[in-house]
């Protein structure tokens, strides 16, 4: 026990007697000993020892141990424990309650379900405790950065009497007793079936498991919920997608035993059975104690399907009671449901990522004599693809085709259109279709799709319009650079920068794709000379907003590109990306895509 004041296991500063608790498995026992010592010494000072005081010491020590256990599990940092005794203001000065404060060193964080402002300035471990405090008889007050325990609740008009530094002899005696015989924890385990404390554990399990989307984290939380409250060690086996059993998490009260225990348990996986109650399990030697102990296996079942097995072990007597087993069964059901949720999320995420990977090219070709660079940032959280799309590919006949497009909307339907469009363009280009023909076919496809959507969903159906820049490059091996044919269908106009830094547009704006089935499209032809750069962006760049001002107001994008004179493709793309983000302090609210093509300085073509 680390002393706060010299020569004493506890110090007093006018708000109670306090002590430091290092993080470790003996912290709960030391917390109980400290609280007992504070209450006992105060009782002796006021000549008020008796059964009521002993009960107060027992209850306060029990809850102090549970608070420290929670802080140890959820924060894992050193703690500070404060105990202040409350007395009746009458002449007898009888002890009526105790205030227990526990602080961890974990940075504050929001707890799901907590009221606004709850836990402000407090460690994460005790914030979680405070959200569950009602069923513990604990009052959390936002004006006090502490957890309050009143056992029993104080009488009206009572006063709080601080206690001076503890008698070290008294504390050491109580500490030795708690470390050797921790009655508070045994009592808690024995009363695990009692409504209040069982409800607390189940509420905490529900709070911690809710929203967990990783099955490994679910298993880890399950083992740490069991230890040390209900068991000395706990393990979770999960049934994998291929039908194998995997030992996912092992936890022991003595962390040095976790490795050997895992080794023993891995030798024999539990059978894949739907046990309705806890089933006895052989005691592993590495779990500790010469007298062995009792172990039970509980099936993790949800929707009538076996998901895995939870093992708990309790060293020596007493054995695992029926009430404890019932609590573990309830927790096991919560764990199984959390596993189902986590696996469904993982499966959907894997499918989504697999589909998204097909929407954009896995790699980009290397144009002879040209540098190319792409910046792509989808706006939607957790997605790799949005409504913007790009491609750069050879046709096999000496031409290279590139495109940058934007589908109306940012939902999954928009994402599906991006993939369809990209693959259709590749097919048409490699079949020999030129720029005008590709745009004409795309326009017809989108118009037909819009008509079908209206026929199927009525006038309320939303057709999908598409803007796109599409071009062909034919590298010039003799003179360097490339011949370019380019068209813009309702898209922000591409900009060309000369080697001297002059910037201007090179194509005319045309109709969006999907608006008019009979629309005709034309392409502009120009030469991209050595040292020149072609910049294509989506409206996530040009329409980046700062209040009422847009980035491309007064040719803002051209001004940014002009500052990039002399840069290569990668540097230009990064400069445009950074300028877009820096234009406003607000986050970007649209997909952002940039394509840069730069003709290298003239050199012999190979």
Coordinates of C-alpha atoms in Angstrom, one line a residue:
X1 CA 0.0 0.0 0.0
X2 CA 1.5 3.3 -1.1
X3 CA 1.0 5.9 1.6
X4 CA -0.3 9.4 0.8
X5 CA 1.2 10.9 3.9
X6 CA 4.6 9.9 5.4
X7 CA 4.5 7.2 8.1
X8 CA 0.9 6.2 7.6
X9 CA -1.1 4.1 5.2
X10 CA -3.6 6.9 4.7
X11 CA -3.6 10.7 4.8
X12 CA -6.3 13.2 5.6
X13 CA -6.9 16.5 3.9
X14 CA -10.3 17.7 5.3
X15 CA -12.3 15.7 2.9
X16 CA -11.7 12.2 4.2
X17 CA -8.9 9.7 4.7
X18 CA -7.2 8.7 1.4
X19 CA -4.7 6.2 0.1
X20 CA -3.1 5.2 -3.2
X21 CA -3.8 1.8 -4.6
X22 CA -1.4 0.4 -7.2
X23 CA -3.0 -1.6 -10.1
X24 CA -2.9 -5.3 -9.2
X25 CA -5.0 -8.2 -8.1
X26 CA -4.5 -7.4 -4.4
X27 CA -6.0 -3.9 -4.8
X28 CA -9.6 -4.9 -3.9
X29 CA -8.5 -6.7 -0.7
X30 CA -6.4 -3.7 0.3
X31 CA -9.3 -1.4 -0.4
X32 CA -11.5 -3.4 1.9
X33 CA -8.9 -3.4 4.6
X34 CA -8.5 0.4 4.3
X35 CA -12.2 1.1 4.6
X36 CA -12.6 -1.3 7.6
X37 CA -9.6 0.5 9.3
X38 CA -11.1 3.9 8.8
X39 CA -14.5 3.0 10.1
X40 CA -13.2 0.9 13.0
X41 CA -10.8 3.7 14.1
X42 CA -13.6 6.2 14.0
X43 CA -15.9 3.9 15.9
X44 CA -13.3 3.6 18.6
X45 CA -12.8 7.4 18.7
X46 CA -16.5 8.0 19.3
X47 CA -17.0 5.1 21.6
X48 CA -19.7 3.7 19.2
X49 CA -18.5 0.1 18.3
X50 CA -21.3 -2.4 18.1
X51 CA -23.2 -4.6 15.6
X52 CA -24.4 -1.7 13.6
X53 CA -20.9 -0.4 13.1
X54 CA -19.6 -3.8 12.2
X55 CA -22.4 -4.1 9.6
X56 CA -21.5 -0.7 8.2
X57 CA -17.8 -1.7 8.0
X58 CA -18.8 -5.0 6.3
X59 CA -21.1 -3.3 3.7
X60 CA -18.7 -0.4 3.0
X61 CA -15.7 -2.7 2.6
X62 CA -17.7 -5.0 0.3
X63 CA -18.7 -2.1 -2.0
X64 CA -15.2 -0.5 -1.9
X65 CA -13.8 -3.8 -3.1
X66 CA -16.3 -4.0 -5.9
X67 CA -15.7 -0.4 -7.0
X68 CA -11.9 -1.0 -7.1
X69 CA -12.5 -4.2 -9.0
X70 CA -14.5 -2.4 -11.6
X71 CA -11.9 0.3 -11.9
X72 CA -9.2 -2.3 -12.2
X73 CA -11.0 -4.2 -15.0
X74 CA -12.1 -1.2 -17.0
X75 CA -9.2 1.2 -16.5
X76 CA -6.3 -1.0 -15.3
X77 CA -4.5 2.0 -13.8
X78 CA -3.4 2.9 -10.2
X79 CA -6.2 4.3 -8.2
X80 CA -6.9 6.6 -5.3
X81 CA -9.4 5.6 -2.6
X82 CA -11.0 8.1 -0.2
X83 CA -13.2 7.1 2.8
X84 CA -15.1 9.7 4.9
X85 CA -17.2 8.6 7.9
X86 CA -20.6 10.3 8.6
X87 CA -22.0 10.6 12.1
X88 CA -25.3 11.5 13.7
X89 CA -25.2 15.1 14.9
X90 CA -26.7 14.1 18.3
X91 CA -24.9 13.6 21.5
X92 CA -24.0 10.0 20.9
X93 CA -22.2 10.7 17.6
X94 CA -23.2 7.3 16.3
X95 CA -21.8 6.3 12.9
X96 CA -24.5 6.5 10.2
X97 CA -22.7 6.1 6.9
X98 CA -19.5 6.3 4.9
X99 CA -18.6 8.1 1.8
X100 CA -16.4 6.1 -0.6
X101 CA -14.6 7.8 -3.5
X102 CA -12.5 5.9 -6.0
X103 CA -10.5 7.6 -8.8
X104 CA -8.7 5.9 -11.6
X105 CA -6.1 7.4 -14.0
X106 CA -7.8 6.5 -17.3
X107 CA -8.6 9.6 -19.4
X108 CA -12.3 10.5 -19.3
X109 CA -14.5 9.1 -22.0
X110 CA -18.2 9.1 -22.8
X111 CA -20.2 6.1 -21.6
X112 CA -23.0 4.8 -23.8
X113 CA -26.3 5.5 -22.1
X114 CA -25.0 8.0 -19.6
X115 CA -26.8 11.3 -19.1
X116 CA -25.3 14.4 -20.7
X117 CA -22.3 15.4 -18.7
X118 CA -22.2 12.3 -16.6
X119 CA -18.7 11.3 -15.7
X120 CA -17.1 14.5 -16.8
X121 CA -13.5 14.6 -15.6
X122 CA -13.6 11.1 -14.2
X123 CA -11.8 8.0 -15.3
X124 CA -13.3 5.6 -17.8
X125 CA -13.6 2.7 -15.3
X126 CA -15.6 4.7 -12.7
X127 CA -17.7 6.3 -15.4
X128 CA -18.9 2.8 -16.3
X129 CA -19.6 2.0 -12.6
X130 CA -21.5 5.3 -12.2
X131 CA -23.9 4.4 -15.0
X132 CA -24.8 1.2 -13.1
X133 CA -24.8 2.7 -9.7
X134 CA -28.5 2.7 -8.9
X135 CA -28.7 -1.0 -8.3
X136 CA -25.7 -0.8 -6.0
X137 CA -27.1 1.7 -3.6
X138 CA -24.5 4.2 -4.9
X139 CA -25.4 7.8 -5.6
X140 CA -23.5 9.6 -8.3
X141 CA -23.6 13.4 -8.2
X142 CA -22.5 15.4 -11.2
X143 CA -21.2 18.2 -8.9
X144 CA -18.9 15.7 -7.1
X145 CA -16.3 13.9 -9.1
X146 CA -16.7 10.7 -7.1
X147 CA -19.0 7.7 -6.5
X148 CA -20.9 8.0 -3.2
X149 CA -21.8 5.0 -1.1
X150 CA -24.2 5.5 1.8
X151 CA -24.9 2.4 3.8
X152 CA -27.5 3.0 5.2
X153 CA -28.7 6.4 3.8
X154 CA -28.0 9.2 6.3
X155 CA -30.5 10.6 8.6
X156 CA -31.6 14.2 8.1
X157 CA -29.1 16.8 9.4
X158 CA -26.2 14.4 9.8
X159 CA -22.7 15.7 9.7
X160 CA -19.5 14.4 8.0
X161 CA -16.6 13.9 10.3
X162 CA -13.1 13.5 8.7
X163 CA -10.7 10.9 10.2
X164 CA -7.1 11.7 10.8
X165 CA -4.2 9.5 9.6
X166 CA -4.8 5.8 10.3
X167 CA -3.1 3.8 12.9
X168 CA -0.6 1.7 10.8
X169 CA -0.8 -1.3 13.2
X170 CA -4.6 -1.5 12.9
X171 CA -4.4 -1.2 9.1
X172 CA -1.7 -3.8 8.7
X173 CA -3.7 -6.3 10.8
X174 CA -6.8 -5.8 8.7
X175 CA -4.8 -5.9 5.5
X176 CA -3.3 -9.2 6.4
X177 CA -6.7 -10.7 7.2
X178 CA -8.2 -9.5 3.9
X179 CA -5.4 -10.8 1.8
X180 CA -5.4 -14.2 3.5
X181 CA -9.2 -14.5 3.8
X182 CA -11.2 -12.2 1.4
X183 CA -14.7 -12.6 2.9
X184 CA -16.1 -9.8 0.9
X185 CA -15.5 -11.5 -2.4
X186 CA -16.6 -14.9 -1.1
X187 CA -19.8 -13.2 0.2
X188 CA -20.4 -11.6 -3.1
X189 CA -20.0 -14.9 -5.0
X190 CA -22.3 -16.6 -2.5
X191 CA -24.9 -13.9 -3.0
X192 CA -24.5 -13.8 -6.7
X193 CA -28.1 -15.0 -7.2
X194 CA -29.5 -12.1 -5.1
X195 CA -31.5 -9.8 -7.2
X196 CA -29.5 -6.6 -6.6
X197 CA -26.0 -7.8 -7.2
X198 CA -27.0 -10.3 -9.9
X199 CA -28.9 -7.5 -11.6
X200 CA -25.8 -5.3 -11.4
X201 CA -23.6 -7.9 -13.1
X202 CA -26.2 -8.5 -15.8
X203 CA -26.7 -4.8 -16.3
X204 CA -22.9 -4.3 -16.6
X205 CA -22.7 -7.2 -19.1
X206 CA -25.4 -5.8 -21.2
X207 CA -23.8 -2.3 -21.1
X208 CA -20.3 -3.6 -22.1
X209 CA -21.5 -6.1 -24.7
X210 CA -24.0 -3.8 -26.4
X211 CA -22.6 -2.5 -29.7
X212 CA -19.5 -4.7 -29.7
X213 CA -18.9 -5.5 -33.3
X214 CA -15.8 -7.7 -32.9
X215 CA -16.2 -11.3 -31.7
X216 CA -12.7 -11.4 -30.1
X217 CA -13.6 -8.3 -28.0
X218 CA -16.9 -9.9 -27.0
X219 CA -15.0 -13.0 -25.8
X220 CA -12.4 -10.9 -23.9
X221 CA -15.1 -8.9 -22.1
X222 CA -16.9 -12.1 -21.2
X223 CA -13.9 -13.5 -19.4
X224 CA -13.1 -10.3 -17.6
X225 CA -16.7 -10.0 -16.4
X226 CA -16.5 -13.3 -14.7
X227 CA -13.1 -12.8 -13.1
X228 CA -12.8 -12.1 -10.2
X229 CA -16.4 -11.6 -9.4
X230 CA -17.7 -15.1 -9.9
X231 CA -14.6 -17.1 -10.8
X232 CA -10.8 -17.4 -10.4
X233 CA -10.4 -18.1 -14.1
X234 CA -12.6 -18.1 -17.3
X235 CA -12.1 -19.1 -20.9
X236 CA -14.2 -18.8 -24.0
X237 CA -14.2 -21.2 -27.0
X238 CA -15.9 -20.0 -30.2
X239 CA -17.2 -22.1 -33.1
X240 CA -15.6 -20.8 -36.3
X241 CA -17.2 -20.6 -39.7
X242 CA -15.5 -23.8 -40.8
X243 CA -16.8 -25.8 -37.9
X244 CA -13.7 -25.7 -35.8
X245 CA -13.4 -24.7 -32.1
X246 CA -11.1 -21.8 -31.4
X247 CA -9.9 -20.8 -27.9
X248 CA -10.5 -17.1 -28.2
X249 CA -9.9 -15.7 -24.7
X250 CA -8.5 -16.9 -21.4
X251 CA -8.3 -14.9 -18.2
X252 CA -7.0 -15.7 -14.7
X253 CA -7.0 -13.8 -11.5
X254 CA -3.3 -14.4 -11.4
X255 CA -2.1 -13.0 -14.7
X256 CA 1.1 -15.2 -14.6
X257 CA -1.1 -18.3 -14.9
X258 CA -2.9 -17.2 -18.1
X259 CA -0.3 -18.6 -20.5
X260 CA 0.0 -22.0 -18.9
X261 CA -3.8 -22.2 -18.5
X262 CA -4.3 -21.5 -22.2
X263 CA -1.8 -24.2 -23.0
X264 CA -3.7 -26.8 -20.9
X265 CA -7.1 -25.8 -22.3
X266 CA -6.0 -25.9 -25.9
X267 CA -5.3 -29.6 -25.5
X268 CA -8.9 -30.5 -25.3
X269 CA -11.7 -28.4 -26.9
X270 CA -15.2 -28.8 -25.5
X271 CA -17.7 -30.8 -27.5
X272 CA -20.2 -28.8 -29.6
X273 CA -23.2 -29.6 -27.4
X274 CA -26.2 -27.6 -26.4
X275 CA -26.0 -27.9 -22.6
X276 CA -29.0 -26.4 -20.9
X277 CA -27.1 -25.9 -17.6
X278 CA -23.5 -25.8 -16.5
X279 CA -21.7 -29.1 -17.0
X280 CA -18.7 -30.2 -14.8
X281 CA -15.4 -29.8 -16.5
X282 CA -12.0 -31.3 -15.5
X283 CA -9.9 -29.0 -13.4
X284 CA -6.7 -28.0 -15.3
X285 CA -3.5 -28.3 -13.2
X286 CA -2.2 -24.9 -14.4
X287 CA -5.2 -23.2 -12.8
X288 CA -3.5 -23.4 -9.4
X289 CA -4.1 -24.6 -5.8
X290 CA -3.1 -28.0 -4.4
X291 CA -6.8 -28.8 -3.6
X292 CA -8.0 -28.2 -7.2
X293 CA -11.4 -26.7 -7.6
X294 CA -14.6 -26.8 -9.5
X295 CA -15.1 -25.9 -13.1
X296 CA -18.3 -25.7 -15.2
X297 CA -18.9 -25.4 -19.0
X298 CA -21.8 -23.3 -20.3
X299 CA -23.0 -23.4 -23.9
X300 CA -23.2 -20.1 -25.8
X301 CA -26.5 -20.5 -27.6
X302 CA -28.5 -18.0 -29.5
X303 CA -31.6 -18.7 -31.7
X304 CA -31.2 -22.4 -30.9
X305 CA -27.8 -22.5 -32.5
X306 CA -24.5 -23.4 -30.7
X307 CA -22.0 -20.6 -30.9
X308 CA -19.3 -21.7 -28.4
X309 CA -18.6 -22.6 -24.8
X310 CA -17.8 -20.5 -21.7
X311 CA -15.7 -22.2 -19.0
X312 CA -15.4 -20.9 -15.4
X313 CA -13.3 -22.2 -12.6
X314 CA -13.3 -21.6 -8.8
X315 CA -10.3 -22.8 -6.8
X316 CA -10.8 -24.8 -3.7
X317 CA -13.9 -24.7 -1.5
X318 CA -16.6 -23.3 -1.8
X319 CA -17.8 -25.0 -5.0
X320 CA -19.7 -23.1 -7.6
X321 CA -23.2 -22.7 -6.2
X322 CA -26.5 -23.0 -8.1
X323 CA -27.2 -19.3 -7.8
X324 CA -23.8 -18.5 -9.3
X325 CA -24.4 -20.9 -12.1
X326 CA -27.8 -19.2 -12.9
X327 CA -26.0 -15.9 -13.2
X328 CA -23.4 -17.3 -15.5
X329 CA -26.1 -18.9 -17.6
X330 CA -27.8 -15.4 -18.0
X331 CA -24.4 -13.8 -18.9
X332 CA -23.7 -16.6 -21.4
X333 CA -27.0 -15.9 -23.2
X334 CA -26.0 -12.2 -23.5
X335 CA -22.5 -13.2 -24.8
X336 CA -24.0 -15.5 -27.4
X337 CA -26.4 -12.8 -28.7
X338 CA -23.5 -10.3 -28.8
X339 CA -21.5 -12.9 -30.8
X340 CA -24.3 -13.2 -33.3
X341 CA -24.5 -9.4 -33.8
X342 CA -20.7 -9.1 -34.2
X343 CA -20.6 -11.9 -36.7
X344 CA -23.4 -10.5 -38.7
X345 CA -21.7 -7.2 -38.8
X346 CA -18.4 -8.8 -39.9
X347 CA -20.1 -10.8 -42.6
X348 CA -21.9 -7.8 -44.0
X349 CA -18.7 -5.7 -43.8
X350 CA -16.8 -8.4 -45.7
X351 CA -19.5 -8.6 -48.4
X352 CA -19.6 -4.8 -48.7
X353 CA -15.9 -4.5 -49.0
X354 CA -15.7 -7.3 -51.6
X355 CA -18.4 -5.6 -53.7
X356 CA -16.7 -2.2 -53.3
X357 CA -13.4 -3.5 -54.5
X358 CA -15.0 -4.3 -57.8
X359 CA -16.3 -0.8 -58.3
X360 CA -12.8 0.8 -58.7
X361 CA -9.7 -0.5 -60.5
X362 CA -7.3 -2.5 -58.4
X363 CA -4.3 -1.0 -60.2
X364 CA -3.7 1.7 -62.7
X365 CA -1.6 1.2 -65.8
X366 CA 1.7 3.1 -66.5
X367 CA 1.3 5.4 -69.5
X368 CA 4.4 5.6 -71.7
X369 CA 5.9 9.1 -71.3
X370 CA 3.3 10.2 -68.8
X371 CA 2.9 10.5 -65.0
X372 CA -0.5 9.9 -63.5
X373 CA -1.9 10.4 -60.0
X374 CA -5.2 9.8 -58.4
X375 CA -6.7 11.1 -55.1
X376 CA -9.9 9.4 -54.0
X377 CA -11.7 10.1 -50.7
X378 CA -15.3 8.8 -50.4
X379 CA -17.4 10.8 -48.0
X380 CA -19.5 8.0 -46.5
X381 CA -18.0 6.6 -43.2
X382 CA -16.7 3.0 -43.5
X383 CA -16.9 2.9 -47.3
X384 CA -14.1 2.6 -49.8
X385 CA -16.3 3.6 -52.7
X386 CA -18.8 6.4 -53.1
X387 CA -20.6 8.1 -56.0
X388 CA -17.4 9.3 -57.6
X389 CA -15.4 6.9 -59.8
X390 CA -12.3 6.8 -62.0
X391 CA -10.3 4.5 -64.3
X392 CA -7.2 4.5 -66.5
X393 CA -6.6 1.6 -68.8
X394 CA -5.0 0.6 -72.2
X395 CA -7.2 -0.6 -75.1
X396 CA -4.5 -2.7 -76.7
X397 CA -4.3 -0.7 -79.9
X398 CA -2.0 2.1 -78.7
X399 CA -4.7 4.2 -77.0
X400 CA -5.1 4.8 -73.3
X401 CA -8.5 5.7 -71.9
X402 CA -9.2 7.6 -68.7
X403 CA -12.4 8.7 -67.0
X404 CA -13.6 10.6 -63.9
X405 CA -17.3 10.6 -63.1
X406 CA -19.9 11.4 -60.5
X407 CA -23.2 9.6 -60.0
X408 CA -26.1 11.5 -58.5
X409 CA -26.5 10.5 -54.9
X410 CA -24.2 8.9 -52.3
X411 CA -26.2 5.7 -51.4
X412 CA -25.6 2.1 -52.3
X413 CA -27.6 2.5 -55.5
X414 CA -25.2 5.2 -56.6
X415 CA -22.3 2.9 -55.8
X416 CA -23.8 0.2 -58.0
X417 CA -24.0 2.6 -61.0
X418 CA -20.3 3.5 -60.6
X419 CA -19.3 -0.2 -61.1
X420 CA -21.6 -0.8 -64.0
X421 CA -20.5 2.4 -65.8
X422 CA -16.8 1.7 -65.4
X423 CA -17.0 -1.9 -66.7
X424 CA -19.3 -0.8 -69.6
X425 CA -16.8 1.9 -70.7
X426 CA -13.9 -0.6 -70.7
X427 CA -15.9 -3.0 -72.8
X428 CA -16.9 -0.3 -75.3
X429 CA -13.4 1.2 -75.6
X430 CA -11.8 -2.2 -76.1
X431 CA -14.3 -2.9 -78.8
X432 CA -13.1 0.1 -80.7
X433 CA -15.7 2.7 -79.8
X434 CA -14.4 6.3 -79.7
X435 CA -15.1 9.0 -77.2
X436 CA -18.4 10.2 -78.8
X437 CA -19.7 6.6 -79.2
X438 CA -18.9 5.6 -75.6
X439 CA -20.8 8.6 -74.2
X440 CA -23.7 8.0 -76.6
X441 CA -24.0 4.4 -75.4
X442 CA -23.7 5.3 -71.8
X443 CA -26.4 8.0 -72.2
X444 CA -28.8 5.5 -73.8
X445 CA -28.2 3.0 -71.0
X446 CA -28.9 5.5 -68.2
X447 CA -32.0 6.9 -70.0
X448 CA -33.4 3.4 -70.5
X449 CA -32.6 2.6 -66.8
X450 CA -34.4 5.8 -65.7
X451 CA -37.5 4.9 -67.8
X452 CA -37.6 1.4 -66.3
X453 CA -37.3 2.9 -62.8
X454 CA -40.3 5.2 -63.5
X455 CA -42.4 2.3 -64.9
X456 CA -41.6 0.1 -61.8
X457 CA -41.8 2.8 -59.1
X458 CA -44.1 5.4 -60.6
X459 CA -43.4 9.1 -61.0
X460 CA -41.7 9.2 -57.5
X461 CA -38.8 7.0 -58.8
X462 CA -35.5 8.8 -58.8
X463 CA -33.5 8.4 -62.1
X464 CA -29.7 8.4 -61.8
X465 CA -27.9 11.1 -63.7
X466 CA -24.2 10.9 -64.4
X467 CA -21.6 13.5 -65.0
X468 CA -18.3 12.3 -66.5
X469 CA -15.0 13.4 -68.1
X470 CA -13.9 10.8 -70.6
X471 CA -10.8 10.9 -72.9
X472 CA -8.3 9.0 -75.0
X473 CA -4.6 9.5 -75.0
X474 CA -2.3 8.4 -77.8
X475 CA 1.3 8.7 -76.6
X476 CA 3.7 10.3 -79.1
X477 CA 7.0 8.3 -79.1
X478 CA 8.8 10.8 -81.2
X479 CA 7.9 14.2 -80.0
X480 CA 6.9 13.2 -76.5
X481 CA 3.6 14.0 -74.8
X482 CA 0.4 12.6 -76.2
X483 CA -2.5 13.4 -78.5
X484 CA -5.7 13.7 -76.5
X485 CA -9.5 13.5 -77.4
X486 CA -11.6 14.6 -74.5
X487 CA -15.3 15.3 -73.7
X488 CA -17.1 16.6 -70.6
X489 CA -20.7 15.5 -70.0
X490 CA -22.1 17.9 -67.4
X491 CA -18.8 17.6 -65.4
X492 CA -16.5 20.3 -64.0
X493 CA -14.3 21.3 -66.9
X494 CA -10.8 19.8 -67.0
X495 CA -7.9 22.3 -66.9
X496 CA -4.7 22.2 -68.8
X497 CA -1.5 23.9 -67.4
X498 CA 1.3 24.6 -69.8
X499 CA 5.0 24.2 -68.9
X500 CA 5.1 27.9 -68.3
X501 CA 2.2 27.8 -65.8
X502 CA -0.6 29.2 -68.0
X503 CA -3.9 27.5 -67.1
X504 CA -7.1 27.2 -69.2
X505 CA -9.9 24.9 -70.0
X506 CA -9.7 22.7 -73.1
X507 CA -13.2 21.3 -73.7
X508 CA -16.8 22.5 -73.9
X509 CA -19.4 21.6 -71.4
X510 CA -22.2 19.2 -72.6
X511 CA -25.4 17.7 -71.3
X512 CA -25.4 15.3 -68.3
X513 CA -25.7 11.6 -69.2
X514 CA -29.1 10.1 -68.7
X515 CA -31.1 13.3 -69.2
X516 CA -32.0 13.0 -72.9
X517 CA -32.0 9.7 -74.7
X518 CA -31.4 11.3 -78.0
X519 CA -28.5 13.6 -76.9
X520 CA -25.4 13.8 -79.1
X521 CA -21.9 14.3 -77.8
X522 CA -18.7 15.5 -79.4
X523 CA -15.0 15.4 -78.4
X524 CA -12.3 18.1 -78.5
X525 CA -8.8 17.2 -79.7
X526 CA -5.6 18.8 -78.5
X527 CA -2.0 17.9 -77.8
X528 CA -0.7 17.5 -74.3
X529 CA 2.9 18.6 -74.8
X530 CA 5.9 17.6 -72.7
X531 CA 5.8 19.5 -69.3
X532 CA 2.1 20.1 -69.6
X533 CA -0.5 18.9 -67.0
X534 CA -4.1 17.9 -67.3
X535 CA -6.3 18.2 -64.2
X536 CA -9.7 16.6 -63.7
X537 CA -11.7 16.9 -60.5
X538 CA -15.3 16.2 -59.3
X539 CA -17.6 18.7 -57.7
X540 CA -16.4 17.7 -54.3
X541 CA -13.5 20.0 -55.1
X542 CA -15.1 22.8 -57.1
X543 CA -18.1 23.1 -54.8
X544 CA -16.2 22.9 -51.5
X545 CA -18.0 25.5 -49.4
X546 CA -16.9 28.1 -46.9
X547 CA -20.0 29.9 -45.8
X548 CA -21.5 31.4 -49.0
X549 CA -18.2 31.1 -50.9
X550 CA -17.2 28.1 -53.2
X551 CA -13.7 27.0 -53.9
X552 CA -14.0 27.6 -57.7
X553 CA -15.6 31.0 -57.4
X554 CA -13.6 33.5 -59.5
X555 CA -11.6 30.6 -61.1
X556 CA -10.3 29.5 -57.7
X557 CA -9.3 26.0 -58.9
X558 CA -7.3 27.5 -61.8
X559 CA -5.4 29.7 -59.3
X560 CA -4.5 26.8 -57.2
X561 CA -3.3 24.8 -60.2
X562 CA -1.2 27.8 -61.4
X563 CA 0.7 27.6 -58.1
X564 CA 1.7 24.0 -59.0
X565 CA 3.8 25.0 -62.0
X566 CA 6.9 22.8 -62.2
X567 CA 5.4 20.0 -60.1
X568 CA 4.9 16.4 -61.1
X569 CA 1.5 14.6 -61.1
X570 CA 1.7 13.3 -57.5
X571 CA 2.6 16.7 -56.1
X572 CA -0.1 18.4 -58.0
X573 CA -2.8 15.9 -56.9
X574 CA -1.7 16.3 -53.2
X575 CA -1.7 20.1 -53.5
X576 CA -5.3 20.1 -54.8
X577 CA -6.4 17.7 -52.1
X578 CA -4.8 19.7 -49.3
X579 CA -6.2 23.0 -50.7
X580 CA -9.7 21.5 -50.8
X581 CA -9.5 20.5 -47.1
X582 CA -7.9 23.8 -46.1
X583 CA -10.5 25.9 -47.8
X584 CA -12.9 25.6 -44.9
X585 CA -12.6 24.6 -41.2
X586 CA -15.7 22.4 -41.7
X587 CA -15.2 18.7 -42.8
X588 CA -15.5 17.8 -46.4
X589 CA -19.2 16.9 -47.1
X590 CA -18.9 15.2 -50.5
X591 CA -16.8 12.6 -52.2
X592 CA -13.5 14.0 -53.4
X593 CA -11.7 12.7 -56.5
X594 CA -8.8 14.1 -58.5
X595 CA -7.1 12.8 -61.6
X596 CA -3.8 14.3 -62.8
X597 CA -2.0 13.5 -66.0
X598 CA 1.4 15.1 -66.6
X599 CA 3.5 14.7 -69.8
X600 CA 7.1 14.1 -68.9
X601 CA 9.8 16.3 -70.3
X602 CA 10.9 15.2 -73.8
X603 CA 13.1 12.2 -74.0
X604 CA 13.4 9.3 -76.5
X605 CA 10.4 6.9 -76.3
X606 CA 11.1 3.2 -75.9

